[in-house]
Short mmCIF file of C-alpha atoms in Angstrom, two decimals:
data_model
loop_
_atom_site.label_atom_id
_atom_site.label_comp_id
_atom_site.label_asym_id
_atom_site.label_seq_id
_atom_site.Cartn_x
_atom_site.Cartn_y
_atom_site.Cartn_z
CA MET A 1 102.16 113.19 116.11
CA PRO A 2 98.48 112.70 116.73
CA TYR A 3 96.21 109.89 115.63
CA ILE A 4 92.56 110.50 115.21
CA ASN A 5 90.03 107.86 114.40
CA VAL A 6 86.64 109.01 113.48
CA LYS A 7 83.84 106.44 113.36
CA ILE A 8 80.62 107.57 111.49
CA THR A 9 77.95 105.45 109.94
CA ASP A 10 78.35 104.91 106.40
CA GLU A 11 75.39 106.96 104.86
CA GLY A 12 76.67 108.40 101.61
CA VAL A 13 79.68 110.30 102.91
CA SER A 14 81.28 111.83 100.06
CA LYS A 15 85.02 112.22 99.42
CA GLU A 16 84.69 115.93 99.81
CA GLN A 17 83.20 115.62 103.15
CA LYS A 18 85.82 113.08 104.11
CA GLN A 19 88.53 115.63 102.82
CA ALA A 20 86.75 118.43 105.10
CA ILE A 21 86.80 116.02 108.05
CA ILE A 22 90.81 115.28 107.60
CA LYS A 23 91.45 119.00 107.22
CA GLY A 24 89.34 120.15 110.34
CA CYS A 25 90.70 117.59 112.44
CA THR A 26 94.37 118.06 111.69
CA GLN A 27 93.67 121.99 111.84
CA LEU A 28 92.42 121.38 115.19
CA MET A 29 95.77 119.82 116.27
CA VAL A 30 97.77 122.79 114.99
CA ASP A 31 95.61 125.36 116.47
CA VAL A 32 95.10 123.61 119.98
CA LEU A 33 98.09 121.55 120.60
CA ASP A 34 100.74 123.22 118.09
CA LYS A 35 101.51 119.83 116.46
CA ASN A 36 103.17 119.05 112.99
CA PRO A 37 100.29 118.32 110.53
CA ALA A 38 103.07 116.20 108.47
CA THR A 39 102.70 113.82 111.22
CA THR A 40 98.89 114.02 111.96
CA PHE A 41 97.05 111.25 110.71
CA VAL A 42 93.19 110.91 110.47
CA VAL A 43 91.55 107.78 109.65
CA ILE A 44 88.01 107.40 108.87
CA ASP A 45 85.81 104.11 109.66
CA GLU A 46 82.56 104.14 107.98
CA VAL A 47 80.64 101.77 109.78
CA ASN A 48 77.19 99.96 108.31
CA THR A 49 74.18 100.68 109.99
CA ASP A 50 73.04 97.28 110.88
CA ASN A 51 76.51 97.31 112.98
CA TRP A 52 76.08 100.38 115.00
CA GLY A 53 73.71 100.27 117.92
CA ILE A 54 72.43 103.15 120.48
CA GLY A 55 69.88 102.72 123.11
CA PHE A 56 69.54 99.06 122.61
CA ASP A 57 68.79 99.57 118.84
CA GLN A 58 70.60 99.37 115.33
CA VAL A 59 70.92 102.37 113.76
CA THR A 60 69.02 100.96 110.94
CA GLU A 61 66.05 100.56 112.79
CA LEU A 62 66.15 103.97 114.17
CA ARG A 63 66.46 105.43 110.75
CA ASN A 64 63.43 103.16 109.60
CA GLN A 65 61.38 104.40 112.93
CA ALA A 66 62.24 108.10 112.66
CA LEU A 67 63.23 109.44 109.40
CA ASN A 68 63.03 113.14 111.00
CA SER A 69 64.38 112.60 114.38
CA GLY A 70 67.27 114.71 115.39
CA THR A 71 69.25 111.26 115.91
CA LYS A 72 72.06 111.28 113.46
CA MET B 1 97.74 87.68 125.44
CA PRO B 2 98.60 90.54 123.27
CA TYR B 3 96.33 92.37 120.68
CA ILE B 4 97.73 94.01 117.84
CA ASN B 5 95.89 95.99 115.38
CA VAL B 6 97.46 96.97 112.05
CA LYS B 7 95.84 99.80 110.26
CA ILE B 8 97.16 100.12 106.79
CA THR B 9 96.05 101.70 103.45
CA ASP B 10 94.01 99.12 101.18
CA GLU B 11 96.27 99.12 98.18
CA GLY B 12 96.80 95.64 97.18
CA VAL B 13 98.03 93.98 100.23
CA SER B 14 98.03 90.25 99.14
CA LYS B 15 96.99 87.31 101.34
CA GLU B 16 100.95 86.41 101.90
CA GLN B 17 101.73 89.99 102.99
CA LYS B 18 98.81 89.55 105.79
CA GLN B 19 100.30 86.25 106.71
CA ALA B 20 103.81 87.80 107.06
CA ILE B 21 102.46 90.75 109.29
CA ILE B 22 100.65 88.35 111.26
CA LYS B 23 103.60 86.15 111.60
CA GLY B 24 106.07 88.78 112.23
CA CYS B 25 103.83 90.65 114.85
CA THR B 26 103.43 87.22 116.87
CA GLN B 27 107.16 86.48 116.67
CA LEU B 28 107.81 89.96 118.10
CA MET B 29 105.46 89.27 121.00
CA VAL B 30 107.25 85.87 121.87
CA ASP B 31 110.88 87.40 121.33
CA VAL B 32 110.61 90.75 123.31
CA LEU B 33 107.71 89.94 125.95
CA ASP B 34 107.81 85.83 125.98
CA LYS B 35 104.32 86.00 125.23
CA ASN B 36 102.14 82.83 124.40
CA PRO B 37 101.33 82.92 120.49
CA ALA B 38 98.02 80.80 121.15
CA THR B 39 96.63 83.85 122.73
CA THR B 40 98.00 86.71 120.56
CA PHE B 41 95.75 88.29 118.18
CA VAL B 42 96.56 90.33 115.03
CA VAL B 43 93.81 92.24 113.47
CA ILE B 44 94.52 94.05 110.23
CA ASP B 45 92.39 96.81 109.01
CA GLU B 46 92.76 98.07 105.52
CA VAL B 47 91.69 101.56 104.97
CA ASN B 48 90.58 103.08 101.74
CA THR B 49 92.67 105.75 100.65
CA ASP B 50 90.08 108.59 100.75
CA ASN B 51 89.31 107.84 104.37
CA TRP B 52 93.33 108.40 105.55
CA GLY B 53 94.51 111.85 106.08
CA ILE B 54 98.21 112.83 106.60
CA GLY B 55 99.14 116.55 106.61
CA PHE B 56 95.85 117.77 105.60
CA ASP B 57 95.36 115.60 102.70
CA GLN B 58 93.64 112.35 101.60
CA VAL B 59 96.03 109.61 100.60
CA THR B 60 94.44 109.35 97.48
CA GLU B 61 95.41 112.99 96.55
CA LEU B 62 98.85 112.48 97.81
CA ARG B 63 99.25 109.34 95.59
CA ASN B 64 97.82 111.50 92.50
CA GLN B 65 100.25 114.53 93.26
CA ALA B 66 103.56 112.10 93.85
CA LEU B 67 103.33 108.73 92.61
CA ASN B 68 107.05 108.41 93.28
CA SER B 69 107.29 109.83 96.61
CA GLY B 70 108.68 108.09 99.67
CA THR B 71 105.50 108.78 101.61
CA LYS B 72 103.93 105.16 101.83
CA MET C 1 101.65 105.52 106.72
CA PRO C 2 100.81 102.44 108.98
CA TYR C 3 99.36 102.95 112.32
CA ILE C 4 100.22 99.93 114.77
CA ASN C 5 98.25 99.73 118.10
CA VAL C 6 99.84 96.85 120.37
CA LYS C 7 97.93 96.15 123.46
CA ILE C 8 99.61 94.29 126.31
CA THR C 9 99.11 93.58 130.03
CA ASP C 10 100.78 96.25 132.42
CA GLU C 11 103.31 93.76 133.88
CA GLY C 12 106.70 95.48 133.98
CA VAL C 13 107.24 96.21 130.39
CA SER C 14 110.60 98.11 130.52
CA LYS C 15 111.83 101.01 128.14
CA GLU C 16 113.83 98.54 126.23
CA GLN C 17 111.37 96.12 125.68
CA LYS C 18 109.01 99.11 124.38
CA GLN C 19 111.83 100.25 122.01
CA ALA C 20 112.23 96.55 120.70
CA ILE C 21 108.23 96.41 120.13
CA ILE C 22 108.41 99.85 118.22
CA LYS C 23 111.58 98.74 115.99
CA GLY C 24 110.16 95.37 115.29
CA CYS C 25 107.05 96.53 114.27
CA THR C 26 108.40 99.37 112.12
CA GLN C 27 110.86 97.30 110.40
CA LEU C 28 108.00 94.65 109.48
CA MET C 29 106.31 97.35 107.84
CA VAL C 30 109.24 98.40 105.88
CA ASP C 31 110.15 94.70 104.84
CA VAL C 32 106.82 93.30 104.10
CA LEU C 33 105.08 96.41 102.59
CA ASP C 34 107.82 98.72 101.64
CA LYS C 35 106.38 101.44 103.90
CA ASN C 36 107.86 104.84 104.91
CA PRO C 37 109.23 104.33 108.56
CA ALA C 38 108.99 108.20 108.97
CA THR C 39 105.37 108.00 108.76
CA THR C 40 104.95 104.66 110.73
CA PHE C 41 103.12 104.78 114.29
CA VAL C 42 103.36 102.53 116.83
CA VAL C 43 101.55 103.26 119.87
CA ILE C 44 101.37 100.66 122.82
CA ASP C 45 98.57 100.56 125.38
CA GLU C 46 99.74 98.68 128.65
CA VAL C 47 96.42 97.47 130.29
CA ASN C 48 95.72 96.71 134.02
CA THR C 49 95.35 92.88 134.78
CA ASP C 50 91.93 93.58 136.15
CA ASN C 51 90.79 95.11 133.10
CA TRP C 52 91.75 92.42 130.85
CA GLY C 53 89.53 89.45 130.44
CA ILE C 54 90.31 86.05 128.70
CA GLY C 55 88.00 83.00 128.86
CA PHE C 56 85.49 84.64 131.20
CA ASP C 57 88.35 85.63 133.80
CA GLN C 58 90.55 88.63 134.63
CA VAL C 59 94.04 88.02 133.95
CA THR C 60 94.52 89.02 137.57
CA GLU C 61 92.87 86.05 138.40
CA LEU C 62 94.51 83.81 135.89
CA ARG C 63 97.83 84.98 136.84
CA ASN C 64 96.99 84.16 140.69
CA GLN C 65 95.68 80.72 139.81
CA ALA C 66 98.32 79.81 137.59
CA LEU C 67 101.66 81.48 137.94
CA ASN C 68 103.35 78.92 135.93
CA SER C 69 100.78 78.51 133.14
CA GLY C 70 101.61 79.14 129.56
CA THR C 71 99.22 81.83 129.37
CA LYS C 72 100.84 85.32 129.12
CA MET D 1 78.18 107.24 128.28
CA PRO D 2 80.06 103.89 127.31
CA TYR D 3 81.57 102.97 123.92
CA ILE D 4 81.56 99.25 123.13
CA ASN D 5 83.54 97.91 120.14
CA VAL D 6 83.26 94.07 119.12
CA LYS D 7 85.49 92.92 116.88
CA ILE D 8 84.71 89.63 115.35
CA THR D 9 85.43 87.58 111.90
CA ASP D 10 82.90 88.02 108.76
CA GLU D 11 81.47 84.46 108.88
CA GLY D 12 77.95 85.15 108.09
CA VAL D 13 76.88 87.19 111.03
CA SER D 14 72.95 87.71 110.68
CA LYS D 15 71.41 91.08 111.48
CA GLU D 16 69.51 89.45 114.01
CA GLN D 17 72.81 88.50 115.79
CA LYS D 18 74.05 91.98 115.52
CA GLN D 19 70.81 93.18 117.00
CA ALA D 20 71.67 90.75 119.75
CA ILE D 21 75.03 91.69 120.35
CA ILE D 22 73.88 95.39 120.60
CA LYS D 23 70.87 94.63 123.12
CA GLY D 24 73.36 92.11 125.22
CA CYS D 25 76.24 94.60 125.60
CA THR D 26 73.93 97.76 126.36
CA GLN D 27 72.05 95.72 129.11
CA LEU D 28 75.42 94.67 130.56
CA MET D 29 76.33 98.23 130.92
CA VAL D 30 72.65 99.21 132.56
CA ASP D 31 73.03 96.25 134.95
CA VAL D 32 76.58 96.23 136.04
CA LEU D 33 77.32 100.07 135.83
CA ASP D 34 73.53 101.81 135.97
CA LYS D 35 74.52 103.61 132.52
CA ASN D 36 71.88 105.24 130.65
CA PRO D 37 71.32 103.11 127.22
CA ALA D 38 70.58 106.27 125.40
CA THR D 39 74.08 107.21 125.34
CA THR D 40 75.69 103.67 125.22
CA PHE D 41 77.05 103.10 121.81
CA VAL D 42 77.83 99.47 120.29
CA VAL D 43 80.08 99.20 117.23
CA ILE D 44 80.54 95.70 115.55
CA ASP D 45 83.43 95.57 113.29
CA GLU D 46 83.57 92.20 111.01
CA VAL D 47 87.13 91.43 109.84
CA ASN D 48 87.97 89.38 107.01
CA THR D 49 89.47 85.97 108.11
CA ASP D 50 92.59 86.46 105.96
CA ASN D 51 93.14 89.46 108.01
CA TRP D 52 92.91 87.99 111.68
CA GLY D 53 95.78 86.07 112.97
CA ILE D 54 96.08 83.93 116.19
CA GLY D 55 98.85 81.53 117.27
CA PHE D 56 100.89 82.82 114.02
CA ASP D 57 98.24 81.91 111.54
CA GLN D 58 95.25 83.63 109.38
CA VAL D 59 92.26 82.46 110.81
CA THR D 60 91.33 81.39 107.01
CA GLU D 61 94.06 78.61 107.47
CA LEU D 62 92.62 77.81 110.81
CA ARG D 63 89.41 77.25 109.18
CA ASN D 64 90.79 74.77 106.63
CA GLN D 65 92.76 73.07 108.79
CA ALA D 66 90.36 72.00 111.39
CA LEU D 67 86.89 72.52 110.16
CA ASN D 68 85.46 71.19 113.37
CA SER D 69 87.95 72.53 116.12
CA GLY D 70 86.93 74.50 118.85
CA THR D 71 88.37 77.84 117.95
CA LYS D 72 85.96 80.12 116.69
CA MET E 1 76.30 109.48 116.45
CA PRO E 2 80.07 109.69 115.45
CA TYR E 3 82.44 108.36 117.94
CA ILE E 4 86.04 109.95 117.69
CA ASN E 5 89.06 108.83 119.23
CA VAL E 6 91.98 111.27 119.63
CA LYS E 7 95.26 109.80 120.52
CA ILE E 8 98.01 112.30 121.59
CA THR E 9 101.14 111.81 123.82
CA ASP E 10 100.95 112.83 127.48
CA GLU E 11 102.85 116.03 127.50
CA GLY E 12 101.23 118.44 129.67
CA VAL E 13 97.82 118.97 127.64
CA SER E 14 95.62 121.01 129.72
CA LYS E 15 92.16 120.65 130.86
CA GLU E 16 91.12 123.80 128.83
CA GLN E 17 92.96 122.43 125.68
CA LYS E 18 90.93 118.80 126.11
CA GLN E 19 87.91 121.16 126.20
CA ALA E 20 88.83 122.81 122.90
CA ILE E 21 89.54 119.41 121.30
CA ILE E 22 86.26 118.16 122.07
CA LYS E 23 84.56 121.51 121.14
CA GLY E 24 86.32 121.64 117.71
CA CYS E 25 85.86 117.80 116.79
CA THR E 26 82.07 117.93 117.55
CA GLN E 27 81.49 121.06 115.87
CA LEU E 28 83.15 119.55 112.69
CA MET E 29 80.84 116.82 112.86
CA VAL E 30 78.06 119.18 112.82
CA ASP E 31 79.37 121.37 110.10
CA VAL E 32 80.34 118.70 107.73
CA LEU E 33 77.82 115.93 108.42
CA ASP E 34 74.94 117.42 110.11
CA LYS E 35 75.55 115.15 112.94
CA ASN E 36 73.64 115.79 116.35
CA PRO E 37 76.18 116.86 119.03
CA ALA E 38 73.98 114.96 122.11
CA THR E 39 75.03 111.58 120.51
CA THR E 40 78.59 112.67 119.29
CA PHE E 41 81.44 111.35 121.60
CA VAL E 42 85.03 112.57 121.72
CA VAL E 43 87.62 110.55 123.56
CA ILE E 44 91.14 111.58 124.34
CA ASP E 45 93.80 109.17 125.00
CA GLU E 46 97.10 110.64 126.28
CA VAL E 47 99.78 108.26 125.57
CA ASN E 48 103.22 108.21 127.51
CA THR E 49 106.10 109.02 124.96
CA ASP E 50 107.89 105.81 125.62
CA ASN E 51 104.64 104.10 124.23
CA TRP E 52 104.70 106.11 121.21
CA GLY E 53 107.02 105.38 118.25
CA ILE E 54 107.48 107.01 114.93
CA GLY E 55 110.32 106.18 112.39
CA PHE E 56 111.83 103.27 114.63
CA ASP E 57 111.86 105.26 117.57
CA GLN E 58 110.31 106.08 120.76
CA VAL E 59 109.15 110.18 120.95
CA THR E 60 110.93 110.19 124.48
CA GLU E 61 114.04 109.72 122.44
CA LEU E 62 113.18 112.14 119.71
CA ARG E 63 112.23 114.80 122.37
CA ASN E 64 115.80 114.13 123.86
CA GLN E 65 117.53 114.28 120.38
CA ALA E 66 115.92 117.50 118.78
CA LEU E 67 113.76 119.48 121.46
CA ASN E 68 113.42 122.16 118.90
CA SER E 69 112.44 119.97 116.01
CA GLY E 70 109.23 120.50 114.24
CA THR E 71 108.18 116.93 115.06
CA LYS E 72 105.24 116.98 117.56
CA MET F 1 88.31 84.63 118.63
CA PRO F 2 86.20 87.83 119.18
CA TYR F 3 87.85 91.17 120.85
CA ILE F 4 85.88 93.32 122.93
CA ASN F 5 86.92 96.85 123.91
CA VAL F 6 84.80 98.59 126.52
CA LYS F 7 85.34 102.34 127.03
CA ILE F 8 83.99 103.81 130.00
CA THR F 9 84.46 106.76 132.55
CA ASP F 10 86.89 106.24 135.42
CA GLU F 11 84.41 106.86 137.97
CA GLY F 12 85.10 104.29 140.37
CA VAL F 13 84.53 101.05 138.76
CA SER F 14 85.28 98.16 141.02
CA LYS F 15 87.23 94.83 140.12
CA GLU F 16 83.83 93.11 140.51
CA GLN F 17 82.05 95.41 138.14
CA LYS F 18 84.96 94.48 135.92
CA GLN F 19 84.96 90.94 136.26
CA ALA F 20 80.88 91.11 135.68
CA ILE F 21 81.47 93.14 132.43
CA ILE F 22 84.30 90.51 131.24
CA LYS F 23 81.78 87.54 132.04
CA GLY F 24 78.72 89.22 130.73
CA CYS F 25 80.60 90.00 127.27
CA THR F 26 82.34 86.58 127.05
CA GLN F 27 78.82 84.88 127.58
CA LEU F 28 77.24 87.02 125.05
CA MET F 29 79.78 85.96 122.34
CA VAL F 30 79.03 82.06 123.28
CA ASP F 31 75.20 82.49 123.41
CA VAL F 32 74.86 84.73 120.17
CA LEU F 33 77.74 83.58 118.00
CA ASP F 34 78.74 80.11 119.69
CA LYS F 35 82.32 81.41 120.07
CA ASN F 36 84.87 79.71 121.98
CA PRO F 37 85.70 81.93 125.18
CA ALA F 38 89.28 80.70 125.55
CA THR F 39 89.96 83.08 122.78
CA THR F 40 87.35 85.66 123.44
CA PHE F 41 89.24 88.82 124.90
CA VAL F 42 87.56 91.50 126.73
CA VAL F 43 89.73 94.98 127.50
CA ILE F 44 88.24 97.65 129.74
CA ASP F 45 89.59 101.03 129.16
CA GLU F 46 88.71 103.74 131.89
CA VAL F 47 88.55 107.12 130.51
CA ASN F 48 89.16 110.15 132.84
CA THR F 49 86.11 112.33 132.69
CA ASP F 50 88.15 115.59 131.43
CA ASN F 51 89.08 113.15 128.30
CA TRP F 52 85.69 112.25 127.33
CA GLY F 53 82.97 114.65 125.78
CA ILE F 54 79.60 114.56 124.80
CA GLY F 55 77.55 117.14 123.13
CA PHE F 56 80.71 119.54 123.00
CA ASP F 57 81.28 119.09 126.78
CA GLN F 58 83.54 117.32 129.19
CA VAL F 59 81.61 114.72 131.19
CA THR F 60 83.59 116.46 134.01
CA GLU F 61 81.40 119.56 133.30
CA LEU F 62 78.25 117.45 132.72
CA ARG F 63 78.76 115.91 136.09
CA ASN F 64 79.29 119.35 137.85
CA GLN F 65 76.30 120.68 136.03
CA ALA F 66 73.98 117.75 136.95
CA LEU F 67 74.71 115.68 139.50
CA ASN F 68 71.50 113.91 139.29
CA SER F 69 71.09 113.70 135.36
CA GLY F 70 70.44 110.69 133.82
CA THR F 71 73.54 110.87 131.37
CA LYS F 72 75.91 108.33 132.68
#
């Protein structure tokens, strides 16, 4: 009965990408721990880039400063 | 000083239902653990059905597939 | 398919009290939101009193300072 | 590599205030635990006042009842 | 910069299984969302079976009642 | 009524360091958002280094590989 919470920035994640995350996390629980998918929950939280900080800065600013950086 | 986080899908939960959840969780902490309600927090997160997965699938799809199923 | 996370201090909570919390939270989801208990999770986290702060202080200190206070 | 999650009510928190929270939490990890800011995350969740309860009541009601109270 | 929190019961999960969960979740973020693994965190919480409830019951009891059931 | 959850690795954090984290986070809520410290909670979770992954690897391994690296 795993519960998996995925927090990501809200930068245009599509319904199909969310489905792929759900499928992938659930399959991982089946493959690694032999868990029952029927009682495996995956919850995705999309966080505004103003509300996520890394290295002292808001992701909004990191995106503005370095659109092509490897920080995603 | 309990902290209770309730995650549910965002399917039209009313203000009155939220109040009932808050009252019920707080009362449970008083009844079972003799906690002080003044320092008992209840936080409700409403999650889009695209962002909640169970048994490999998005709740959005489960709702479409089986509107009358017992899975809520 | 609610997920409820209850965070409390680790001050001798018994197995029976944990069971009562699980039953109470689950029943609340059934009563208020008509949720299916078979897909309702309750997870209890017990937190050391050194690791919980309120009003600037560790609960450990609050307990030492005021054993009979109403803060629980 | 700390992860800090700040949950607050969604009562007009500005982008500058969010930045101040991110900087302050990150600096605290550097000062107290000598952590690397480049791998320190701060995530701020803003919660609707209907969805936050304290002392049996929704914060929405507490705000209505006592606009000048010290409860923030 | 995803943050993934995996909550599972503490039933003898090996270090190798934890590594597999970390690798799998991180790879999923790379494959689906093109995220940078260097800023992808995975945190696994192992929860005592007394502290996890599903369908009104503690997992401890579910394990006792039905050692061979499909509920994991 | 903020709730702040600090997740760090369990690498010998002292009671005094925990107290400093609690004080610092609470003061930040007072300074930035004018919150009431009496209803500000700080909860610290200490996570085993086997259970924390970054960049595909367990922190345990990162510590073994690079004891003097800047990754903390």
